[in-house]
mmCIF file of C-alpha atoms in Angstrom:
data_model
loop_
_atom_site.group_PDB
_atom_site.id
_atom_site.type_symbol
_atom_site.label_atom_id
_atom_site.label_comp_id
_atom_site.label_asym_id
_atom_site.label_seq_id
_atom_site.Cartn_x
_atom_site.Cartn_y
_atom_site.Cartn_z
ATOM 1 C CA MET A 1 79.259 90.136 104.051
ATOM 2 C CA ALA A 2 82.806 89.988 102.734
ATOM 3 C CA LYS A 3 85.749 90.420 105.072
ATOM 4 C CA TYR A 4 88.914 92.327 104.232
ATOM 5 C CA GLU A 5 92.355 92.699 105.727
ATOM 6 C CA TRP A 6 95.641 94.323 104.816
ATOM 7 C CA ASP A 7 98.985 95.317 106.188
ATOM 8 C CA GLN A 8 98.734 98.837 107.613
ATOM 9 C CA LYS A 9 102.251 99.801 106.502
ATOM 10 C CA LYS A 10 101.520 98.632 102.927
ATOM 11 C CA ASP A 11 98.331 100.682 102.987
ATOM 12 C CA GLU A 12 100.313 103.797 103.919
ATOM 13 C CA LEU A 13 102.884 103.122 101.194
ATOM 14 C CA ASN A 14 100.119 102.529 98.651
ATOM 15 C CA ARG A 15 98.411 105.809 99.595
ATOM 16 C CA ASP A 16 101.698 107.662 99.150
ATOM 17 C CA LYS A 17 102.459 106.048 95.793
ATOM 18 C CA HIS A 18 99.014 105.653 94.181
ATOM 19 C CA ARG A 19 96.766 107.944 96.269
ATOM 20 C CA ILE A 20 94.346 105.068 96.988
ATOM 21 C CA SER A 21 93.646 103.695 100.453
ATOM 22 C CA PHE A 22 92.905 100.012 100.862
ATOM 23 C CA ASN A 23 89.728 100.935 102.721
ATOM 24 C CA ARG A 24 88.528 102.714 99.569
ATOM 25 C CA ALA A 25 89.929 99.986 97.289
ATOM 26 C CA LYS A 26 87.703 97.300 98.812
ATOM 27 C CA GLU A 27 84.741 98.979 97.068
ATOM 28 C CA VAL A 28 85.731 97.297 93.786
ATOM 29 C CA PHE A 29 84.383 94.005 95.113
ATOM 30 C CA GLU A 30 80.898 95.557 95.278
ATOM 31 C CA ASP A 31 80.918 96.607 91.599
ATOM 32 C CA PRO A 32 78.603 94.270 89.629
ATOM 33 C CA PHE A 33 80.633 94.913 86.457
ATOM 34 C CA ARG A 34 84.051 94.257 88.006
ATOM 35 C CA ILE A 35 86.498 92.133 86.067
ATOM 36 C CA GLU A 36 88.505 89.348 87.655
ATOM 37 C CA TYR A 37 91.897 88.450 86.235
ATOM 38 C CA PRO A 38 93.103 85.071 87.495
ATOM 39 C CA GLY A 39 96.086 85.114 89.735
ATOM 40 C CA THR A 40 99.450 83.522 89.489
ATOM 41 C CA PRO A 41 101.430 82.179 92.425
ATOM 42 C CA ASN A 42 104.073 84.512 93.807
ATOM 43 C CA SER A 43 107.421 83.452 95.270
ATOM 44 C CA SER A 44 105.736 82.122 98.422
ATOM 45 C CA ASN A 45 103.188 80.153 96.354
ATOM 46 C CA GLU A 46 100.393 82.535 97.300
ATOM 47 C CA ASN A 47 97.874 82.948 94.465
ATOM 48 C CA ARG A 48 97.331 86.654 93.746
ATOM 49 C CA ALA A 49 94.506 87.888 91.546
ATOM 50 C CA VAL A 50 93.547 91.294 90.154
ATOM 51 C CA THR A 51 90.070 92.805 90.206
ATOM 52 C CA VAL A 52 89.213 95.939 88.229
ATOM 53 C CA GLY A 53 86.154 97.940 89.186
ATOM 54 C CA LYS A 54 84.741 101.280 90.197
ATOM 55 C CA VAL A 55 85.205 103.078 93.473
ATOM 56 C CA MET A 56 83.143 106.092 94.484
ATOM 57 C CA GLY A 57 80.901 105.200 91.554
ATOM 58 C CA ARG A 58 83.253 106.600 88.930
ATOM 59 C CA PHE A 59 86.978 105.825 89.277
ATOM 60 C CA LEU A 60 88.314 102.577 87.804
ATOM 61 C CA ILE A 61 91.053 100.993 89.847
ATOM 62 C CA ALA A 62 92.851 97.652 89.932
ATOM 63 C CA VAL A 63 93.239 95.790 93.212
ATOM 64 C CA VAL A 64 95.743 92.988 93.703
ATOM 65 C CA TYR A 65 94.632 90.593 96.410
ATOM 66 C CA THR A 66 94.757 87.069 97.687
ATOM 67 C CA LEU A 67 91.895 85.106 99.162
ATOM 68 C CA ARG A 68 92.653 83.464 102.504
ATOM 69 C CA ASP A 69 89.732 81.218 103.366
ATOM 70 C CA THR A 70 86.898 83.765 103.146
ATOM 71 C CA VAL A 71 88.978 86.910 103.742
ATOM 72 C CA TYR A 72 90.195 89.186 100.939
ATOM 73 C CA ARG A 73 93.740 90.300 101.760
ATOM 74 C CA ILE A 74 94.492 93.440 99.748
ATOM 75 C CA ILE A 75 98.083 93.662 98.529
ATOM 76 C CA SER A 76 97.999 96.820 96.374
ATOM 77 C CA ALA A 77 95.669 99.193 94.542
ATOM 78 C CA ARG A 78 96.359 101.460 91.584
ATOM 79 C CA GLN A 79 94.650 103.282 88.748
ATOM 80 C CA ALA A 80 93.402 100.844 86.098
ATOM 81 C CA ARG A 81 95.524 100.492 82.954
ATOM 82 C CA ASN A 82 94.087 101.373 79.536
ATOM 83 C CA SER A 83 93.706 97.698 78.591
ATOM 84 C CA GLU A 84 91.834 97.020 81.848
ATOM 85 C CA ILE A 85 89.541 99.986 81.235
ATOM 86 C CA LYS A 86 88.733 98.659 77.745
ATOM 87 C CA ASP A 87 87.964 95.200 79.166
ATOM 88 C CA TYR A 88 85.698 96.754 81.789
ATOM 89 C CA ILE A 89 83.762 98.821 79.247
ATOM 90 C CA ARG A 90 83.449 95.824 76.917
ATOM 91 C CA LYS A 91 82.042 93.668 79.722
ATOM 92 C CA LYS A 92 79.595 96.375 80.758
ATOM 93 C CA PHE A 93 78.231 96.768 77.216
ATOM 94 C CA GLU A 94 78.018 93.001 76.704
ATOM 95 C CA GLN A 95 75.934 92.759 79.862
ATOM 96 C CA PHE A 96 73.480 95.352 78.522
ATOM 97 C CA GLU A 97 73.261 93.566 75.157
ATOM 98 C CA ASP A 98 72.271 90.357 76.947
ATOM 99 C CA ASP A 99 69.316 92.070 78.683
#
């Protein structure tokens, strides 16, 4: 089972700004069709990646995170951008074509 962590203050700020809690955001990692965008190091050389997937079975969101050993540390969560939604739909249809 995956482990998650986040800064409580950042979670509150994220909820105020994007209306998404980090507790809800962690659901994207359970989506079999999620898309992973490779990360780039930030100013402290921490590699941050983005995952786009569904929460509550219907809303597409993007989660920025870093992996520390085996723990996903959530940095932010927001509504998925149009380009991310298109990538997600494309991947989902490609998966069905392969079956």
